[in-house]
Amino acid sequence: MTLAVCPGSFDPITLGHLDVVRRATLLFDEVVVGVARNASKSGLLDVGSRVALARAACADLPSVRVVEVPGLLVDLCRELGAVAVVKGLRGGADYDAEQPMALMNRHLSGVESVFLTADPRYAHIASSMVKDVARHGGQVDDLVPAGVADAVRRALGVVPTGAQPGSPTTPLPGGVTPPGPADHPNQGAS
């Protein structure tokens, strides 16, 4: 049985991420989505919310499970017995960023990286762009799995079209309540 880890910060998970995970299930018996903290990025959603959203997005994929990456990705790969790390590439810039990490992961643990080229339908979608569009009131529901756009808008303090300010927050799957604008340390920062 082969197992691969598909890591990322998933802040938030997008349809592009989900497409890579689905395609990875065709290559490996089990795929573990590893939700990681990225020290070089300022997160919008806390890790618990990102895990809950990823679990909900992958609920129809029986060979996929979602876990938090507690430290180094290679340590998680060793613990799980992963034979590969799967990453999606939208273009050359993604390859330039991912290649040194793939080499370091192989150096540290021997685990290989498998790069899947983005489906053209999703190649323009990036978590950072989803957040930016949502921050300015733009429509992002068609870029992310169900429930994710609402979680992003709540975390940003953006009222969805037709909703009233101060309306109750709907918990994420798994009972996790997403952070509100007062909970986010970068609220108001651009």
Coordinates of N, CA, C and O in Angstrom, one line a residue:
M1 N 0.8 -1.2 0.0 CA 0.0 0.0 0.0 C 0.9 1.2 0.0 O 1.8 1.4 0.8
T2 N 0.6 2.2 -0.9 CA 1.4 3.4 -1.0 C 0.7 4.6 -0.4 O -0.5 4.7 -0.6
L3 N 1.4 5.4 0.3 CA 0.8 6.6 1.0 C 1.6 7.8 0.6 O 2.9 7.7 0.6
A4 N 0.9 8.9 0.2 CA 1.6 10.1 -0.1 C 1.0 11.2 0.8 O -0.2 11.1 1.2
V5 N 1.8 12.2 1.0 CA 1.4 13.4 1.8 C 1.3 14.6 0.8 O 2.2 14.8 0.1
C6 N 0.1 15.2 0.9 CA -0.1 16.4 0.1 C -0.1 17.6 1.1 O -1.2 17.9 1.7
P7 N 1.0 18.3 1.3 CA 1.1 19.3 2.3 C 0.8 20.7 1.8 O 0.8 21.0 0.6
G8 N 0.4 21.6 2.7 CA 0.2 23.0 2.3 C -0.3 23.7 3.5 O -0.7 23.1 4.5
S9 N -0.4 25.0 3.4 CA -1.0 25.8 4.5 C -2.5 25.8 4.3 O -3.2 26.0 5.3
F10 N -3.0 25.7 3.1 CA -4.4 25.6 2.8 C -5.2 26.7 3.6 O -6.2 26.5 4.2
D11 N -4.7 28.0 3.4 CA -5.3 29.1 4.0 C -5.9 30.1 3.1 O -5.3 31.2 2.8
P12 N -7.0 29.8 2.5 CA -7.9 28.6 2.6 C -7.6 27.5 1.6 O -6.9 27.8 0.6
I13 N -8.2 26.4 1.8 CA -8.2 25.3 0.8 C -9.0 25.8 -0.4 O -10.1 26.5 -0.3
T14 N -8.5 25.5 -1.7 CA -9.2 26.0 -2.9 C -9.6 24.8 -3.7 O -9.2 23.7 -3.5
L15 N -10.3 25.1 -4.8 CA -10.7 24.0 -5.7 C -9.4 23.5 -6.4 O -9.4 22.3 -6.8
G16 N -8.4 24.3 -6.6 CA -7.1 23.8 -7.2 C -6.5 22.8 -6.3 O -6.0 21.8 -6.7
H17 N -6.4 23.1 -5.0 CA -5.9 22.2 -4.0 C -6.6 20.8 -4.0 O -6.1 19.8 -4.1
L18 N -8.0 20.9 -4.0 CA -8.8 19.8 -4.0 C -8.6 18.9 -5.3 O -8.6 17.7 -5.2
D19 N -8.4 19.6 -6.4 CA -8.1 18.9 -7.7 C -6.8 18.1 -7.6 O -6.8 16.9 -8.0
V20 N -5.8 18.7 -7.0 CA -4.5 17.9 -6.8 C -4.7 16.7 -5.9 O -4.2 15.6 -6.2
V21 N -5.4 16.9 -4.8 CA -5.7 15.8 -3.9 C -6.4 14.7 -4.6 O -6.1 13.5 -4.5
R22 N -7.5 15.0 -5.3 CA -8.3 14.0 -6.1 C -7.4 13.3 -7.1 O -7.5 12.0 -7.2
R23 N -6.6 14.0 -7.8 CA -5.7 13.3 -8.8 C -4.6 12.5 -8.1 O -4.2 11.4 -8.6
A24 N -4.2 12.9 -6.9 CA -3.2 12.1 -6.2 C -3.8 10.7 -5.8 O -3.0 9.8 -5.7
T25 N -5.1 10.7 -5.5 CA -5.7 9.4 -5.2 C -5.7 8.4 -6.3 O -5.9 7.2 -6.0
L26 N -5.5 8.9 -7.5 CA -5.3 7.9 -8.6 C -3.9 7.3 -8.7 O -3.7 6.3 -9.4
L27 N -3.0 8.0 -8.0 CA -1.6 7.5 -8.0 C -1.2 6.7 -6.8 O -0.2 6.0 -6.8
F28 N -1.8 7.0 -5.7 CA -1.4 6.4 -4.4 C -2.7 5.8 -3.7 O -3.8 6.2 -3.9
D29 N -2.4 4.7 -2.9 CA -3.5 4.1 -2.2 C -4.2 5.0 -1.2 O -5.4 4.9 -1.0
E30 N -3.3 5.8 -0.5 CA -3.9 6.7 0.5 C -3.2 8.0 0.4 O -1.9 8.1 0.1
V31 N -3.9 9.1 0.5 CA -3.4 10.4 0.5 C -3.7 11.1 1.8 O -4.8 11.1 2.2
V32 N -2.7 11.7 2.4 CA -2.8 12.4 3.7 C -2.6 13.9 3.3 O -1.6 14.3 2.9
V33 N -3.7 14.7 3.6 CA -3.5 16.1 3.4 C -2.9 16.7 4.7 O -3.5 16.5 5.8
G34 N -1.8 17.2 4.6 CA -1.1 17.8 5.8 C -1.2 19.3 5.8 O -0.6 20.0 5.0
V35 N -2.0 19.7 6.8 CA -2.2 21.2 7.0 C -1.1 21.7 7.9 O -0.9 21.3 9.0
A36 N -0.3 22.6 7.3 CA 0.9 23.1 8.0 C 0.8 24.6 8.3 O 0.1 25.3 7.7
R37 N 1.6 24.9 9.3 CA 1.8 26.4 9.6 C 3.0 26.8 8.7 O 4.0 26.1 8.6
N38 N 2.9 27.9 8.1 CA 4.0 28.4 7.2 C 4.5 29.7 7.9 O 3.8 30.7 7.9
A39 N 5.7 29.6 8.4 CA 6.3 30.7 9.2 C 6.5 32.0 8.3 O 6.5 33.1 8.8
S40 N 6.6 31.8 7.0 CA 6.8 32.9 6.1 C 5.5 33.6 5.7 O 5.5 34.6 4.9
K41 N 4.3 33.0 6.1 CA 3.0 33.6 5.7 C 2.3 34.0 7.0 O 2.4 33.3 8.0
S42 N 1.5 35.0 6.9 CA 0.6 35.4 8.0 C -0.7 34.8 7.7 O -1.4 35.1 6.7
G43 N -1.1 33.8 8.6 CA -2.3 33.1 8.3 C -3.6 33.9 8.7 O -3.6 34.7 9.6
L44 N -4.6 33.6 7.9 CA -5.9 34.2 8.1 C -6.7 33.3 9.0 O -7.3 33.7 10.1
L45 N -6.8 32.0 8.7 CA -7.6 31.0 9.4 C -6.6 30.3 10.3 O -5.5 29.9 9.9
D46 N -7.1 30.0 11.6 CA -6.2 29.2 12.4 C -6.1 27.7 11.9 O -7.0 27.3 11.1
V47 N -5.2 27.0 12.4 CA -4.9 25.6 11.9 C -6.2 24.7 12.1 O -6.5 24.0 11.2
G48 N -6.8 24.8 13.2 CA -8.0 24.0 13.5 C -9.1 24.3 12.5 O -9.7 23.3 12.0
S49 N -9.3 25.5 12.1 CA -10.3 25.9 11.1 C -9.9 25.3 9.7 O -10.7 24.8 9.0
R50 N -8.6 25.4 9.4 CA -8.1 24.9 8.1 C -8.3 23.4 8.0 O -8.6 22.9 7.0
V51 N -8.0 22.7 9.1 CA -8.1 21.3 9.1 C -9.6 20.9 8.9 O -9.9 20.0 8.1
A52 N -10.5 21.6 9.7 CA -11.9 21.3 9.6 C -12.4 21.5 8.1 O -13.2 20.7 7.6
L53 N -12.0 22.6 7.5 CA -12.5 22.9 6.2 C -11.9 21.9 5.2 O -12.6 21.5 4.3
A54 N -10.7 21.5 5.3 CA -10.1 20.5 4.4 C -10.8 19.1 4.6 O -11.1 18.4 3.6
R55 N -11.1 18.8 5.9 CA -11.8 17.5 6.1 C -13.2 17.5 5.4 O -13.6 16.6 4.8
A56 N -13.9 18.6 5.5 CA -15.2 18.7 4.9 C -15.1 18.7 3.4 O -15.8 18.0 2.7
A57 N -14.0 19.3 2.8 CA -13.8 19.3 1.4 C -13.5 17.9 0.8 O -13.8 17.6 -0.3
C58 N -12.8 17.1 1.7 CA -12.3 15.8 1.3 C -13.3 14.7 1.7 O -12.9 13.5 1.6
A59 N -14.4 15.0 2.3 CA -15.3 14.0 3.0 C -15.7 12.9 2.0 O -16.0 11.8 2.4
D60 N -15.8 13.2 0.7 CA -16.3 12.2 -0.3 C -15.1 11.4 -0.8 O -15.4 10.6 -1.8
L61 N -13.9 11.6 -0.3 CA -12.8 10.8 -0.8 C -12.3 9.8 0.3 O -11.6 10.2 1.2
P62 N -12.8 8.6 0.2 CA -12.5 7.6 1.2 C -11.0 7.3 1.5 O -10.6 6.9 2.6
S63 N -10.2 7.5 0.5 CA -8.7 7.2 0.7 C -7.9 8.4 1.1 O -6.7 8.4 1.1
V64 N -8.6 9.5 1.5 CA -8.0 10.7 2.0 C -8.3 11.0 3.4 O -9.4 10.8 3.9
R65 N -7.3 11.4 4.2 CA -7.5 11.8 5.5 C -6.7 13.2 5.7 O -5.7 13.4 4.9
V66 N -7.1 13.9 6.6 CA -6.5 15.3 6.8 C -5.9 15.3 8.2 O -6.6 14.9 9.2
V67 N -4.7 15.7 8.4 CA -4.0 15.9 9.6 C -3.3 17.2 9.7 O -3.0 17.8 8.7
E68 N -3.0 17.6 10.9 CA -2.1 18.8 11.1 C -0.7 18.4 11.0 O -0.3 17.3 11.6
V69 N 0.2 19.1 10.4 CA 1.6 18.8 10.4 C 2.2 19.5 11.6 O 2.2 20.7 11.7
P70 N 2.6 18.7 12.6 CA 3.0 19.3 13.9 C 4.4 19.9 13.9 O 4.7 20.7 14.8
G71 N 5.2 19.6 12.9 CA 6.6 20.1 12.9 C 7.1 20.1 11.5 O 6.5 20.5 10.5
L72 N 8.2 19.4 11.3 CA 8.8 19.2 10.0 C 8.0 18.2 9.1 O 7.6 17.2 9.6
L73 N 7.8 18.6 7.9 CA 7.0 17.7 7.0 C 7.7 16.3 6.9 O 7.0 15.3 6.9
V74 N 9.0 16.3 6.8 CA 9.7 15.0 6.7 C 9.5 14.1 7.9 O 9.4 12.9 7.8
D75 N 9.3 14.7 9.1 CA 9.0 13.9 10.3 C 7.6 13.2 10.1 O 7.4 12.0 10.5
L76 N 6.6 14.0 9.6 CA 5.3 13.4 9.4 C 5.4 12.3 8.4 O 4.8 11.2 8.5
C77 N 6.1 12.5 7.3 CA 6.3 11.5 6.2 C 6.9 10.2 6.8 O 6.4 9.1 6.5
R78 N 7.9 10.3 7.7 CA 8.5 9.2 8.3 C 7.5 8.4 9.2 O 7.4 7.2 9.1
E79 N 6.8 9.2 10.0 CA 5.8 8.7 10.9 C 4.7 7.9 10.2 O 4.3 6.8 10.6
L80 N 4.3 8.4 9.0 CA 3.2 7.8 8.3 C 3.7 6.7 7.3 O 2.9 6.0 6.8
G81 N 5.0 6.7 7.0 CA 5.5 5.8 6.0 C 5.2 6.2 4.6 O 5.1 5.4 3.7
A82 N 5.2 7.5 4.4 CA 4.9 8.1 3.1 C 6.0 7.8 2.1 O 7.2 7.9 2.5
V83 N 5.7 7.5 0.9 CA 6.7 7.2 -0.2 C 6.9 8.5 -1.0 O 7.8 8.6 -1.8
A84 N 6.0 9.5 -0.9 CA 6.1 10.7 -1.7 C 5.4 11.9 -1.0 O 4.4 11.7 -0.2
V85 N 5.8 13.0 -1.5 CA 5.1 14.3 -1.2 C 4.5 14.7 -2.5 O 5.2 14.7 -3.5
V86 N 3.3 15.1 -2.5 CA 2.6 15.5 -3.7 C 2.3 17.0 -3.7 O 1.8 17.5 -2.7
K87 N 2.8 17.8 -4.7 CA 2.5 19.2 -4.7 C 2.0 19.5 -6.1 O 2.4 19.0 -7.1
G88 N 1.1 20.5 -6.2 CA 0.6 21.0 -7.4 C 1.4 22.2 -7.9 O 1.8 23.0 -7.1
L89 N 1.5 22.3 -9.2 CA 2.3 23.4 -9.8 C 1.4 24.2 -10.7 O 0.9 23.6 -11.7
R90 N 1.2 25.5 -10.5 CA 0.4 26.3 -11.4 C 1.3 26.9 -12.5 O 0.8 27.2 -13.6
G91 N 2.6 27.0 -12.3 CA 3.5 27.6 -13.3 C 4.9 27.5 -12.9 O 5.2 26.9 -11.8
G92 N 5.8 28.2 -13.6 CA 7.2 28.1 -13.4 C 7.6 28.7 -12.0 O 8.5 28.2 -11.4
A93 N 6.9 29.7 -11.6 CA 7.2 30.3 -10.3 C 7.0 29.3 -9.1 O 7.8 29.2 -8.2
D94 N 5.9 28.5 -9.3 CA 5.7 27.4 -8.3 C 6.8 26.4 -8.3 O 7.3 26.0 -7.2
Y95 N 7.2 26.0 -9.5 CA 8.3 25.1 -9.5 C 9.6 25.6 -8.9 O 10.3 24.9 -8.1
D96 N 9.9 26.9 -9.2 CA 11.1 27.5 -8.6 C 11.0 27.5 -7.1 O 12.0 27.4 -6.4
A97 N 9.8 27.7 -6.5 CA 9.7 27.7 -5.0 C 9.7 26.3 -4.5 O 10.2 26.1 -3.4
E98 N 9.1 25.3 -5.2 CA 9.0 24.0 -4.7 C 10.2 23.1 -4.8 O 10.5 22.2 -4.0
Q99 N 11.0 23.4 -5.9 CA 12.2 22.5 -6.1 C 13.2 22.5 -5.0 O 13.6 21.4 -4.6
P100 N 13.6 23.6 -4.4 CA 14.5 23.5 -3.3 C 14.0 22.8 -2.1 O 14.7 22.0 -1.4
M101 N 12.6 22.9 -1.8 CA 12.0 22.2 -0.7 C 12.0 20.7 -1.0 O 12.2 19.9 -0.1
A102 N 11.7 20.3 -2.3 CA 11.8 18.9 -2.6 C 13.2 18.3 -2.4 O 13.3 17.2 -1.9
L103 N 14.2 19.1 -2.8 CA 15.5 18.6 -2.6 C 15.9 18.4 -1.2 O 16.6 17.5 -0.7
M104 N 15.5 19.4 -0.3 CA 15.7 19.3 1.1 C 15.0 18.2 1.7 O 15.5 17.4 2.6
N105 N 13.7 18.0 1.3 CA 13.0 16.8 1.9 C 13.6 15.5 1.5 O 13.7 14.6 2.4
R106 N 14.1 15.4 0.3 CA 14.8 14.2 -0.1 C 16.1 14.0 0.7 O 16.5 12.9 1.1
H107 N 16.8 15.1 0.9 CA 18.1 15.1 1.6 C 17.9 14.6 3.1 O 18.6 13.8 3.6
L108 N 16.8 15.1 3.7 CA 16.5 14.8 5.1 C 15.9 13.5 5.3 O 16.2 12.9 6.4
S109 N 15.2 13.0 4.4 CA 14.4 11.7 4.7 C 14.4 10.7 3.5 O 13.9 9.6 3.7
G110 N 14.8 11.1 2.4 CA 14.8 10.2 1.2 C 13.4 10.2 0.5 O 13.2 9.5 -0.5
V111 N 12.5 10.9 1.1 CA 11.1 11.0 0.4 C 11.2 11.8 -0.9 O 11.8 12.8 -0.9
E112 N 10.6 11.2 -1.9 CA 10.5 11.9 -3.2 C 9.4 12.8 -3.3 O 8.3 12.6 -2.6
S113 N 9.5 13.8 -4.2 CA 8.3 14.7 -4.4 C 7.8 14.5 -5.8 O 8.5 14.2 -6.7
V114 N 6.5 14.5 -5.9 CA 5.8 14.3 -7.2 C 5.0 15.6 -7.4 O 4.2 16.1 -6.6
F115 N 5.3 16.2 -8.6 CA 4.6 17.5 -9.0 C 3.5 17.2 -10.0 O 3.8 16.5 -11.0
L116 N 2.3 17.7 -9.7 CA 1.2 17.6 -10.6 C 0.9 18.9 -11.2 O 0.7 19.9 -10.4
T117 N 0.9 19.0 -12.5 CA 0.6 20.3 -13.2 C -0.9 20.6 -12.9 O -1.7 19.8 -13.1
A118 N -1.1 21.9 -12.6 CA -2.5 22.3 -12.4 C -3.4 22.1 -13.6 O -3.0 22.3 -14.7
D119 N -4.6 21.7 -13.3 CA -5.6 21.7 -14.3 C -5.9 23.1 -14.8 O -6.0 24.0 -13.9
P120 N -5.9 23.4 -16.1 CA -6.1 24.8 -16.5 C -7.3 25.5 -15.9 O -7.3 26.7 -15.8
R121 N -8.3 24.7 -15.5 CA -9.5 25.3 -15.0 C -9.2 26.0 -13.6 O -10.0 26.9 -13.2
Y122 N -8.1 25.5 -13.0 CA -7.8 26.0 -11.6 C -6.5 26.7 -11.5 O -6.1 27.2 -10.4
A123 N -5.8 26.8 -12.6 CA -4.4 27.3 -12.6 C -4.3 28.8 -12.1 O -3.3 29.2 -11.6
H124 N -5.4 29.5 -12.2 CA -5.4 30.9 -11.8 C -5.7 31.1 -10.3 O -5.7 32.2 -9.8
I125 N -6.1 30.0 -9.6 CA -6.6 30.1 -8.2 C -5.4 30.0 -7.2 O -4.7 29.0 -7.3
A126 N -5.3 30.9 -6.4 CA -4.3 30.9 -5.3 C -5.0 31.3 -4.0 O -5.8 32.2 -4.1
S127 N -4.6 30.7 -2.9 CA -5.2 31.1 -1.6 C -5.1 32.6 -1.4 O -6.0 33.3 -0.9
S128 N -3.9 33.2 -1.7 CA -3.7 34.6 -1.4 C -4.6 35.4 -2.2 O -5.1 36.5 -1.8
M129 N -4.9 35.0 -3.5 CA -5.8 35.8 -4.3 C -7.3 35.7 -3.8 O -8.0 36.6 -3.9
V130 N -7.6 34.5 -3.4 CA -9.0 34.3 -2.8 C -9.2 35.2 -1.7 O -10.2 35.9 -1.6
K131 N -8.2 35.3 -0.8 CA -8.3 36.2 0.4 C -8.4 37.7 0.0 O -9.2 38.4 0.5
D132 N -7.6 38.0 -1.0 CA -7.6 39.4 -1.5 C -8.9 39.8 -2.1 O -9.5 40.9 -1.9
V133 N -9.4 38.9 -3.0 CA -10.7 39.2 -3.6 C -11.8 39.3 -2.6 O -12.6 40.2 -2.6
A134 N -11.8 38.4 -1.6 CA -12.9 38.4 -0.6 C -12.7 39.6 0.3 O -13.8 40.2 0.7
R135 N -11.5 40.0 0.6 CA -11.3 41.2 1.4 C -11.9 42.4 0.8 O -12.4 43.3 1.6
H136 N -12.0 42.5 -0.5 CA -12.6 43.6 -1.2 C -14.0 43.4 -1.6 O -14.5 44.1 -2.5
G137 N -14.6 42.4 -1.0 CA -16.1 42.2 -1.3 C -16.3 41.4 -2.6 O -17.5 41.2 -3.0
G138 N -15.3 40.9 -3.2 CA -15.5 40.1 -4.5 C -16.0 38.7 -4.2 O -15.9 38.2 -3.1
Q139 N -16.6 38.1 -5.2 CA -17.2 36.8 -5.2 C -16.1 35.7 -5.3 O -15.3 35.7 -6.2
V140 N -16.0 34.8 -4.3 CA -15.0 33.7 -4.3 C -15.6 32.3 -4.2 O -14.9 31.4 -4.1
D141 N -16.9 32.3 -4.0 CA -17.6 31.0 -3.8 C -17.2 29.9 -4.9 O -17.2 28.7 -4.6
D142 N -17.0 30.4 -6.1 CA -16.7 29.4 -7.2 C -15.2 29.1 -7.3 O -14.8 28.4 -8.2
L143 N -14.4 29.5 -6.3 CA -13.0 29.2 -6.3 C -12.6 28.3 -5.2 O -11.5 27.8 -5.2
V144 N -13.5 28.0 -4.3 CA -13.3 27.2 -3.1 C -14.4 26.2 -2.9 O -15.5 26.4 -3.3
P145 N -14.1 25.1 -2.1 CA -15.1 24.2 -1.8 C -16.2 24.8 -0.9 O -16.0 25.9 -0.3
A146 N -17.4 24.2 -0.9 CA -18.5 24.7 -0.1 C -18.1 25.0 1.3 O -17.4 24.3 2.0
G147 N -18.6 26.1 1.8 CA -18.4 26.6 3.2 C -17.1 27.4 3.4 O -17.0 28.1 4.4
V148 N -16.2 27.3 2.5 CA -14.9 28.0 2.7 C -15.0 29.5 2.5 O -14.5 30.2 3.3
A149 N -15.8 29.9 1.5 CA -15.9 31.3 1.2 C -16.5 32.0 2.4 O -16.1 33.1 2.8
D150 N -17.6 31.4 3.1 CA -18.2 32.0 4.2 C -17.2 32.1 5.4 O -17.1 33.1 6.1
A151 N -16.3 31.1 5.6 CA -15.3 31.1 6.6 C -14.3 32.2 6.4 O -13.9 32.9 7.3
V152 N -13.9 32.4 5.1 CA -13.0 33.4 4.8 C -13.6 34.8 5.1 O -12.9 35.7 5.7
R153 N -14.8 35.0 4.6 CA -15.5 36.3 4.8 C -15.6 36.6 6.3 O -15.4 37.7 6.7
R154 N -16.0 35.6 7.1 CA -16.1 35.8 8.5 C -14.8 36.2 9.2 O -14.7 37.1 10.0
A155 N -13.7 35.5 8.8 CA -12.4 35.8 9.3 C -11.9 37.2 8.9 O -11.2 37.8 9.7
L156 N -12.4 37.6 7.8 CA -12.0 39.0 7.3 C -12.9 40.1 7.8 O -12.6 41.2 7.7
G157 N -14.1 39.6 8.4 CA -15.0 40.6 8.8 C -15.8 41.2 7.7 O -16.3 42.3 7.8
V158 N -15.9 40.5 6.6 CA -16.6 41.0 5.4 C -18.0 40.4 5.5 O -18.2 39.2 5.6
V159 N -19.0 41.2 5.4 CA -20.4 40.7 5.4 C -20.8 40.2 4.0 O -20.7 41.0 3.0
P160 N -21.2 39.0 3.9 CA -21.6 38.4 2.6 C -22.8 39.2 2.1 O -23.6 39.7 2.8
T161 N -23.0 39.3 0.7 CA -24.1 39.9 0.1 C -25.4 39.4 0.7 O -25.6 38.2 0.7
G162 N -26.3 40.3 1.1 CA -27.6 39.8 1.6 C -27.6 39.5 3.1 O -28.6 39.4 3.7
A163 N -26.4 39.4 3.8 CA -26.4 39.1 5.2 C -26.4 40.4 6.0 O -26.0 41.5 5.5
Q164 N -26.8 40.3 7.2 CA -26.9 41.5 8.1 C -25.7 41.5 9.0 O -25.3 40.4 9.5
P165 N -25.0 42.6 9.2 CA -23.9 42.7 10.2 C -24.4 42.2 11.5 O -25.5 42.4 12.0
G166 N -23.5 41.4 12.2 CA -23.8 40.9 13.5 C -24.6 39.6 13.5 O -25.0 39.1 14.5
S167 N -24.9 39.1 12.3 CA -25.6 37.8 12.2 C -24.8 36.7 12.8 O -23.6 36.7 12.8
P168 N -25.4 35.7 13.4 CA -24.7 34.6 14.1 C -23.7 33.9 13.2 O -23.9 33.7 12.0
T169 N -22.6 33.5 13.8 CA -21.6 32.7 13.0 C -21.9 31.2 13.0 O -22.3 30.7 14.0
T170 N -21.9 30.7 11.8 CA -22.2 29.2 11.7 C -20.9 28.5 11.9 O -19.9 28.8 11.3
P171 N -20.9 27.5 12.8 CA -19.7 26.7 13.0 C -19.3 26.0 11.7 O -20.1 25.6 10.9
L172 N -18.0 25.7 11.6 CA -17.4 24.9 10.5 C -17.7 23.5 10.8 O -18.1 23.1 11.9
P173 N -17.5 22.6 9.8 CA -17.7 21.2 10.0 C -16.8 20.8 11.2 O -15.7 21.3 11.4
G174 N -17.3 19.9 12.0 CA -16.6 19.4 13.2 C -16.8 20.3 14.4 O -16.2 20.1 15.4
G175 N -17.7 21.3 14.3 CA -18.0 22.1 15.4 C -17.0 23.2 15.7 O -17.1 23.9 16.7
V176 N -16.1 23.4 14.8 CA -15.1 24.5 15.0 C -15.7 25.8 14.6 O -16.3 25.9 13.6
T177 N -15.6 26.8 15.5 CA -16.1 28.1 15.2 C -15.0 28.9 14.6 O -13.9 29.1 15.2
P178 N -15.2 29.5 13.4 CA -14.1 30.2 12.7 C -13.9 31.5 13.5 O -14.8 32.0 14.1
P179 N -12.7 32.0 13.3 CA -12.3 33.3 14.0 C -13.1 34.4 13.4 O -13.4 34.5 12.2
G180 N -13.5 35.3 14.2 CA -14.1 36.6 13.7 C -13.1 37.6 13.5 O -11.9 37.4 13.8
P181 N -13.5 38.8 13.1 CA -12.5 39.9 12.8 C -11.7 40.3 14.0 O -10.5 40.6 14.0
A182 N -12.3 40.2 15.2 CA -11.6 40.6 16.4 C -10.6 39.6 16.8 O -9.6 39.9 17.6
D183 N -10.7 38.3 16.3 CA -9.8 37.3 16.7 C -8.6 37.3 15.8 O -7.6 36.6 16.1
H184 N -8.6 38.0 14.7 CA -7.5 37.9 13.8 C -6.5 39.1 14.0 O -6.9 40.2 14.0
P185 N -5.2 38.7 14.3 CA -4.3 39.8 14.6 C -4.0 40.8 13.5 O -3.6 41.9 13.8
N186 N -4.2 40.4 12.3 CA -3.9 41.3 11.2 C -5.1 42.0 10.6 O -5.1 42.5 9.5
Q187 N -6.3 41.9 11.3 CA -7.5 42.5 10.8 C -7.2 44.0 10.6 O -6.7 44.7 11.4
G188 N -7.6 44.4 9.4 CA -7.4 45.8 9.0 C -6.0 46.1 8.3 O -5.9 47.1 7.7
A189 N -5.1 45.2 8.5 CA -3.8 45.3 7.8 C -3.9 44.9 6.4 O -4.7 44.0 6.0
S190 N -3.2 45.5 5.5 CA -3.2 45.1 4.1 C -1.9 44.4 3.7 O -1.0 44.4 4.3

